[in-house]
Amino acid sequence: MIKGLGDAYLMNLIPGESIARKILRDNKFSEARQKLAFQCGEALAKIHSVDTKDFNQVPKKPIREELERLNLTYKSFNQPLPVFEYAFKWLNQQDFTTRKDALVHGDFRLGNLMIDESGLAAVIDWEMVSIGNPMLDIGWMCINSWRFGQSEKVVGGFGDLEEFLEGYSSISNEEIDNEEVKIWQVLGTLRWG
């Protein structure tokens, strides 16, 4: 701790790009885009495999509590919207206990990744990190808002879900069902809404 300034940390400069429209459109990233979904799956599996037993300062965010917090925020606007009402009702009927808690980035999307010509160079912006259900990161990466007009590319506007999940499985040895991802896409879309 630096007196008067709080805790400090060291960083390294990692060259790359994090502006989504450049990554999705510039020719210099064309080769990177071809393998990026798989690399993102691998990176997430590595994040989710970190041993968190000594992470006492990292908040725990159970999904049911997160849903309740989102619902309270929504209700505070006092403007009922049928799509939100239905989404909350539907999500409250889902089973969120299928995965063991893990380190969760909390905002894993193209704008928080550094990409170079060879693909994923770094995962940045860790201010939303928590311990919770790892599917939160997987669903968040796949919501329509992060596709930037490339709707057919479910993963960040650049990749296919199958490649993303294959990358994840190659590290985690866990199979993830597409239907499970859809539940988390709905939750992610609701969070963003």
PDB file of C-alpha atoms in Angstrom:
ATOM      1  CA  MET A   1       0.000   0.000   0.000  1.00  0.00           C
ATOM      2  CA  ILE A   2       1.262   3.453  -0.906  1.00  0.00           C
ATOM      3  CA  LYS A   3       0.458   5.912   1.864  1.00  0.00           C
ATOM      4  CA  GLY A   4      -2.386   8.152   0.796  1.00  0.00           C
ATOM      5  CA  LEU A   5      -2.821   6.461  -2.580  1.00  0.00           C
ATOM      6  CA  GLY A   6      -4.121   3.007  -1.658  1.00  0.00           C
ATOM      7  CA  ASP A   7      -3.079  -0.306  -3.150  1.00  0.00           C
ATOM      8  CA  ALA A   8      -0.883  -0.355  -6.234  1.00  0.00           C
ATOM      9  CA  TYR A   9      -0.292  -2.930  -8.927  1.00  0.00           C
ATOM     10  CA  LEU A  10       2.056  -3.346 -11.859  1.00  0.00           C
ATOM     11  CA  MET A  11       1.012  -3.834 -15.450  1.00  0.00           C
ATOM     12  CA  ASN A  12       2.695  -4.652 -18.725  1.00  0.00           C
ATOM     13  CA  LEU A  13       1.878  -3.027 -22.042  1.00  0.00           C
ATOM     14  CA  ILE A  14       0.349  -5.604 -24.359  1.00  0.00           C
ATOM     15  CA  PRO A  15       0.095  -4.464 -27.971  1.00  0.00           C
ATOM     16  CA  GLY A  16      -3.194  -5.074 -29.682  1.00  0.00           C
ATOM     17  CA  GLU A  17      -6.623  -3.679 -30.452  1.00  0.00           C
ATOM     18  CA  SER A  18      -9.788  -3.681 -28.361  1.00  0.00           C
ATOM     19  CA  ILE A  19     -12.092  -1.578 -30.563  1.00  0.00           C
ATOM     20  CA  ALA A  20     -14.654  -4.085 -31.803  1.00  0.00           C
ATOM     21  CA  ARG A  21     -15.451  -2.478 -35.163  1.00  0.00           C
ATOM     22  CA  LYS A  22     -11.751  -2.490 -36.105  1.00  0.00           C
ATOM     23  CA  ILE A  23     -11.290  -6.115 -35.054  1.00  0.00           C
ATOM     24  CA  LEU A  24     -14.416  -7.164 -36.953  1.00  0.00           C
ATOM     25  CA  ARG A  25     -13.686  -5.229 -40.158  1.00  0.00           C
ATOM     26  CA  ASP A  26      -9.957  -4.537 -40.613  1.00  0.00           C
ATOM     27  CA  ASN A  27      -8.149  -6.922 -42.953  1.00  0.00           C
ATOM     28  CA  LYS A  28      -5.166  -7.037 -40.612  1.00  0.00           C
ATOM     29  CA  PHE A  29      -7.298  -9.097 -38.186  1.00  0.00           C
ATOM     30  CA  SER A  30      -8.791 -11.473 -40.789  1.00  0.00           C
ATOM     31  CA  GLU A  31      -6.598 -14.435 -39.767  1.00  0.00           C
ATOM     32  CA  ALA A  32      -7.142 -13.689 -36.082  1.00  0.00           C
ATOM     33  CA  ARG A  33     -10.929 -13.715 -36.509  1.00  0.00           C
ATOM     34  CA  GLN A  34     -10.797 -17.259 -37.912  1.00  0.00           C
ATOM     35  CA  LYS A  35      -9.433 -18.701 -34.654  1.00  0.00           C
ATOM     36  CA  LEU A  36     -10.629 -16.135 -32.138  1.00  0.00           C
ATOM     37  CA  ALA A  37     -13.763 -17.980 -30.965  1.00  0.00           C
ATOM     38  CA  PHE A  38     -11.722 -21.078 -30.105  1.00  0.00           C
ATOM     39  CA  GLN A  39      -9.062 -18.944 -28.363  1.00  0.00           C
ATOM     40  CA  CYS A  40     -11.725 -17.116 -26.347  1.00  0.00           C
ATOM     41  CA  GLY A  41     -13.172 -20.447 -25.238  1.00  0.00           C
ATOM     42  CA  GLU A  42      -9.711 -21.577 -24.136  1.00  0.00           C
ATOM     43  CA  ALA A  43      -9.091 -18.313 -22.266  1.00  0.00           C
ATOM     44  CA  LEU A  44     -12.404 -18.501 -20.427  1.00  0.00           C
ATOM     45  CA  ALA A  45     -11.781 -22.105 -19.407  1.00  0.00           C
ATOM     46  CA  LYS A  46      -8.397 -21.060 -17.990  1.00  0.00           C
ATOM     47  CA  ILE A  47      -9.989 -18.176 -16.070  1.00  0.00           C
ATOM     48  CA  HIS A  48     -12.707 -20.475 -14.745  1.00  0.00           C
ATOM     49  CA  SER A  49     -10.119 -23.041 -13.615  1.00  0.00           C
ATOM     50  CA  VAL A  50      -8.269 -20.638 -11.295  1.00  0.00           C
ATOM     51  CA  ASP A  51      -8.297 -21.890  -7.699  1.00  0.00           C
ATOM     52  CA  THR A  52     -10.311 -19.289  -5.746  1.00  0.00           C
ATOM     53  CA  LYS A  53      -9.959 -20.662  -2.219  1.00  0.00           C
ATOM     54  CA  ASP A  54      -7.699 -17.752  -1.171  1.00  0.00           C
ATOM     55  CA  PHE A  55      -9.684 -15.058  -3.008  1.00  0.00           C
ATOM     56  CA  ASN A  56     -11.316 -13.636   0.118  1.00  0.00           C
ATOM     57  CA  GLN A  57     -11.619 -10.127  -1.339  1.00  0.00           C
ATOM     58  CA  VAL A  58     -13.383 -11.228  -4.529  1.00  0.00           C
ATOM     59  CA  PRO A  59     -17.169 -10.867  -4.167  1.00  0.00           C
ATOM     60  CA  LYS A  60     -19.410 -13.896  -4.514  1.00  0.00           C
ATOM     61  CA  LYS A  61     -22.367 -13.315  -6.819  1.00  0.00           C
ATOM     62  CA  PRO A  62     -24.970 -16.067  -6.696  1.00  0.00           C
ATOM     63  CA  ILE A  63     -27.195 -15.852  -9.758  1.00  0.00           C
ATOM     64  CA  ARG A  64     -30.463 -15.856  -7.802  1.00  0.00           C
ATOM     65  CA  GLU A  65     -29.261 -12.799  -5.849  1.00  0.00           C
ATOM     66  CA  GLU A  66     -28.154 -11.139  -9.095  1.00  0.00           C
ATOM     67  CA  LEU A  67     -31.584 -11.777 -10.616  1.00  0.00           C
ATOM     68  CA  GLU A  68     -33.261 -10.277  -7.547  1.00  0.00           C
ATOM     69  CA  ARG A  69     -30.995  -7.215  -7.730  1.00  0.00           C
ATOM     70  CA  LEU A  70     -31.781  -6.776 -11.434  1.00  0.00           C
ATOM     71  CA  ASN A  71     -35.502  -7.150 -10.742  1.00  0.00           C
ATOM     72  CA  LEU A  72     -35.392  -4.520  -7.981  1.00  0.00           C
ATOM     73  CA  THR A  73     -33.559  -2.131 -10.301  1.00  0.00           C
ATOM     74  CA  TYR A  74     -36.089  -2.777 -13.055  1.00  0.00           C
ATOM     75  CA  LYS A  75     -39.047  -2.227 -10.693  1.00  0.00           C
ATOM     76  CA  SER A  76     -37.528   1.031  -9.410  1.00  0.00           C
ATOM     77  CA  PHE A  77     -38.178   2.576 -12.845  1.00  0.00           C
ATOM     78  CA  ASN A  78     -41.907   1.897 -12.372  1.00  0.00           C
ATOM     79  CA  GLN A  79     -42.389   1.309 -16.102  1.00  0.00           C
ATOM     80  CA  PRO A  80     -43.564  -2.273 -16.671  1.00  0.00           C
ATOM     81  CA  LEU A  81     -42.417  -3.789 -19.958  1.00  0.00           C
ATOM     82  CA  PRO A  82     -43.865  -7.161 -20.997  1.00  0.00           C
ATOM     83  CA  VAL A  83     -40.555  -8.478 -22.349  1.00  0.00           C
ATOM     84  CA  PHE A  84     -38.807  -7.794 -19.031  1.00  0.00           C
ATOM     85  CA  GLU A  85     -41.697  -9.271 -17.050  1.00  0.00           C
ATOM     86  CA  TYR A  86     -41.593 -12.424 -19.147  1.00  0.00           C
ATOM     87  CA  ALA A  87     -37.776 -12.673 -19.001  1.00  0.00           C
ATOM     88  CA  PHE A  88     -37.723 -12.436 -15.195  1.00  0.00           C
ATOM     89  CA  LYS A  89     -40.516 -15.001 -14.887  1.00  0.00           C
ATOM     90  CA  TRP A  90     -38.814 -17.391 -17.319  1.00  0.00           C
ATOM     91  CA  LEU A  91     -35.348 -17.004 -15.761  1.00  0.00           C
ATOM     92  CA  ASN A  92     -36.738 -17.645 -12.285  1.00  0.00           C
ATOM     93  CA  GLN A  93     -37.901 -21.049 -13.546  1.00  0.00           C
ATOM     94  CA  GLN A  94     -34.428 -22.054 -14.768  1.00  0.00           C
ATOM     95  CA  ASP A  95     -31.874 -24.233 -12.987  1.00  0.00           C
ATOM     96  CA  PHE A  96     -28.676 -22.276 -12.407  1.00  0.00           C
ATOM     97  CA  THR A  97     -27.031 -24.922 -10.231  1.00  0.00           C
ATOM     98  CA  THR A  98     -25.560 -27.087 -12.989  1.00  0.00           C
ATOM     99  CA  ARG A  99     -22.052 -25.629 -12.684  1.00  0.00           C
ATOM    100  CA  LYS A 100     -19.577 -25.318  -9.835  1.00  0.00           C
ATOM    101  CA  ASP A 101     -18.730 -21.723  -8.854  1.00  0.00           C
ATOM    102  CA  ALA A 102     -15.583 -20.326 -10.446  1.00  0.00           C
ATOM    103  CA  LEU A 103     -13.684 -17.111 -11.020  1.00  0.00           C
ATOM    104  CA  VAL A 104     -15.896 -15.081 -13.378  1.00  0.00           C
ATOM    105  CA  HIS A 105     -14.567 -12.159 -15.427  1.00  0.00           C
ATOM    106  CA  GLY A 106     -18.014 -10.548 -15.469  1.00  0.00           C
ATOM    107  CA  ASP A 107     -17.600  -8.566 -18.707  1.00  0.00           C
ATOM    108  CA  PHE A 108     -15.979 -10.993 -21.149  1.00  0.00           C
ATOM    109  CA  ARG A 109     -16.654  -9.492 -24.583  1.00  0.00           C
ATOM    110  CA  LEU A 110     -14.702  -8.206 -27.564  1.00  0.00           C
ATOM    111  CA  GLY A 111     -14.251  -4.704 -26.116  1.00  0.00           C
ATOM    112  CA  ASN A 112     -12.427  -6.203 -23.124  1.00  0.00           C
ATOM    113  CA  LEU A 113     -10.024  -8.320 -25.134  1.00  0.00           C
ATOM    114  CA  MET A 114      -6.741  -7.264 -26.713  1.00  0.00           C
ATOM    115  CA  ILE A 115      -6.462  -8.752 -30.189  1.00  0.00           C
ATOM    116  CA  ASP A 116      -3.396  -8.813 -32.406  1.00  0.00           C
ATOM    117  CA  GLU A 117      -2.836 -10.329 -35.855  1.00  0.00           C
ATOM    118  CA  SER A 118      -2.446 -13.815 -34.342  1.00  0.00           C
ATOM    119  CA  GLY A 119      -5.596 -13.619 -32.221  1.00  0.00           C
ATOM    120  CA  LEU A 120      -6.242 -13.177 -28.511  1.00  0.00           C
ATOM    121  CA  ALA A 121      -3.353 -11.370 -26.813  1.00  0.00           C
ATOM    122  CA  ALA A 122      -4.921 -10.538 -23.427  1.00  0.00           C
ATOM    123  CA  VAL A 123      -8.109 -10.303 -21.395  1.00  0.00           C
ATOM    124  CA  ILE A 124      -8.445  -6.826 -19.875  1.00  0.00           C
ATOM    125  CA  ASP A 125     -10.803  -4.822 -17.631  1.00  0.00           C
ATOM    126  CA  TRP A 126     -11.220  -7.023 -14.582  1.00  0.00           C
ATOM    127  CA  GLU A 127     -13.240  -4.600 -12.426  1.00  0.00           C
ATOM    128  CA  MET A 128     -16.363  -6.803 -12.530  1.00  0.00           C
ATOM    129  CA  VAL A 129     -14.618 -10.011 -11.443  1.00  0.00           C
ATOM    130  CA  SER A 130     -16.498 -12.222  -8.996  1.00  0.00           C
ATOM    131  CA  ILE A 131     -16.920 -15.791  -7.904  1.00  0.00           C
ATOM    132  CA  GLY A 132     -20.030 -17.283  -9.414  1.00  0.00           C
ATOM    133  CA  ASN A 133     -21.424 -19.427 -12.187  1.00  0.00           C
ATOM    134  CA  PRO A 134     -18.960 -19.571 -15.118  1.00  0.00           C
ATOM    135  CA  MET A 135     -21.838 -19.712 -17.592  1.00  0.00           C
ATOM    136  CA  LEU A 136     -22.346 -15.999 -16.936  1.00  0.00           C
ATOM    137  CA  ASP A 137     -19.209 -15.237 -18.983  1.00  0.00           C
ATOM    138  CA  ILE A 138     -20.141 -17.670 -21.747  1.00  0.00           C
ATOM    139  CA  GLY A 139     -23.658 -16.285 -22.147  1.00  0.00           C
ATOM    140  CA  TRP A 140     -22.467 -12.670 -21.927  1.00  0.00           C
ATOM    141  CA  MET A 141     -20.023 -13.159 -24.816  1.00  0.00           C
ATOM    142  CA  CYS A 142     -22.894 -14.468 -26.943  1.00  0.00           C
ATOM    143  CA  ILE A 143     -25.567 -11.786 -26.510  1.00  0.00           C
ATOM    144  CA  ASN A 144     -26.704  -9.961 -29.617  1.00  0.00           C
ATOM    145  CA  SER A 145     -25.498  -6.570 -28.342  1.00  0.00           C
ATOM    146  CA  TRP A 146     -21.858  -7.670 -28.720  1.00  0.00           C
ATOM    147  CA  ARG A 147     -22.234  -8.845 -32.334  1.00  0.00           C
ATOM    148  CA  PHE A 148     -22.058  -5.364 -33.881  1.00  0.00           C
ATOM    149  CA  GLY A 149     -24.344  -6.153 -36.806  1.00  0.00           C
ATOM    150  CA  GLN A 150     -22.850  -9.611 -37.412  1.00  0.00           C
ATOM    151  CA  SER A 151     -25.907 -11.447 -36.030  1.00  0.00           C
ATOM    152  CA  GLU A 152     -25.034 -14.792 -37.604  1.00  0.00           C
ATOM    153  CA  LYS A 153     -21.732 -14.860 -35.675  1.00  0.00           C
ATOM    154  CA  VAL A 154     -23.039 -15.654 -32.192  1.00  0.00           C
ATOM    155  CA  VAL A 155     -19.695 -15.206 -30.435  1.00  0.00           C
ATOM    156  CA  GLY A 156     -18.886 -11.499 -30.392  1.00  0.00           C
ATOM    157  CA  GLY A 157     -19.785 -10.977 -34.042  1.00  0.00           C
ATOM    158  CA  PHE A 158     -16.735 -12.984 -35.158  1.00  0.00           C
ATOM    159  CA  GLY A 159     -17.248 -16.658 -34.331  1.00  0.00           C
ATOM    160  CA  ASP A 160     -19.495 -19.665 -34.113  1.00  0.00           C
ATOM    161  CA  LEU A 161     -20.784 -21.021 -30.826  1.00  0.00           C
ATOM    162  CA  GLU A 162     -19.488 -24.510 -31.616  1.00  0.00           C
ATOM    163  CA  GLU A 163     -15.890 -23.243 -32.023  1.00  0.00           C
ATOM    164  CA  PHE A 164     -16.163 -21.238 -28.801  1.00  0.00           C
ATOM    165  CA  LEU A 165     -17.462 -24.232 -26.838  1.00  0.00           C
ATOM    166  CA  GLU A 166     -14.848 -26.534 -28.413  1.00  0.00           C
ATOM    167  CA  GLY A 167     -12.123 -24.170 -27.207  1.00  0.00           C
ATOM    168  CA  TYR A 168     -13.667 -24.162 -23.750  1.00  0.00           C
ATOM    169  CA  SER A 169     -13.934 -27.961 -23.651  1.00  0.00           C
ATOM    170  CA  SER A 170     -10.361 -28.420 -24.878  1.00  0.00           C
ATOM    171  CA  ILE A 171      -9.141 -26.913 -21.587  1.00  0.00           C
ATOM    172  CA  SER A 172     -11.959 -27.672 -19.130  1.00  0.00           C
ATOM    173  CA  ASN A 173     -12.956 -31.153 -20.340  1.00  0.00           C
ATOM    174  CA  GLU A 174     -16.560 -30.004 -19.770  1.00  0.00           C
ATOM    175  CA  GLU A 175     -19.268 -30.253 -22.375  1.00  0.00           C
ATOM    176  CA  ILE A 176     -21.664 -27.322 -22.604  1.00  0.00           C
ATOM    177  CA  ASP A 177     -25.053 -27.745 -24.205  1.00  0.00           C
ATOM    178  CA  ASN A 178     -26.251 -25.058 -26.639  1.00  0.00           C
ATOM    179  CA  GLU A 179     -29.579 -24.924 -24.784  1.00  0.00           C
ATOM    180  CA  GLU A 180     -27.764 -24.074 -21.552  1.00  0.00           C
ATOM    181  CA  VAL A 181     -25.987 -21.228 -23.351  1.00  0.00           C
ATOM    182  CA  LYS A 182     -29.365 -19.841 -24.460  1.00  0.00           C
ATOM    183  CA  ILE A 183     -30.492 -19.506 -20.840  1.00  0.00           C
ATOM    184  CA  TRP A 184     -27.403 -17.435 -20.093  1.00  0.00           C
ATOM    185  CA  GLN A 185     -27.852 -15.372 -23.259  1.00  0.00           C
ATOM    186  CA  VAL A 186     -31.304 -14.407 -22.002  1.00  0.00           C
ATOM    187  CA  LEU A 187     -29.837 -13.454 -18.625  1.00  0.00           C
ATOM    188  CA  GLY A 188     -27.053 -11.475 -20.304  1.00  0.00           C
ATOM    189  CA  THR A 189     -29.515  -9.652 -22.539  1.00  0.00           C
ATOM    190  CA  LEU A 190     -31.657  -8.834 -19.511  1.00  0.00           C
ATOM    191  CA  ARG A 191     -28.587  -7.509 -17.654  1.00  0.00           C
ATOM    192  CA  TRP A 192     -27.705  -5.284 -20.603  1.00  0.00           C
ATOM    193  CA  GLY A 193     -31.318  -4.103 -20.945  1.00  0.00           C
TER     194      GLY A 193
END
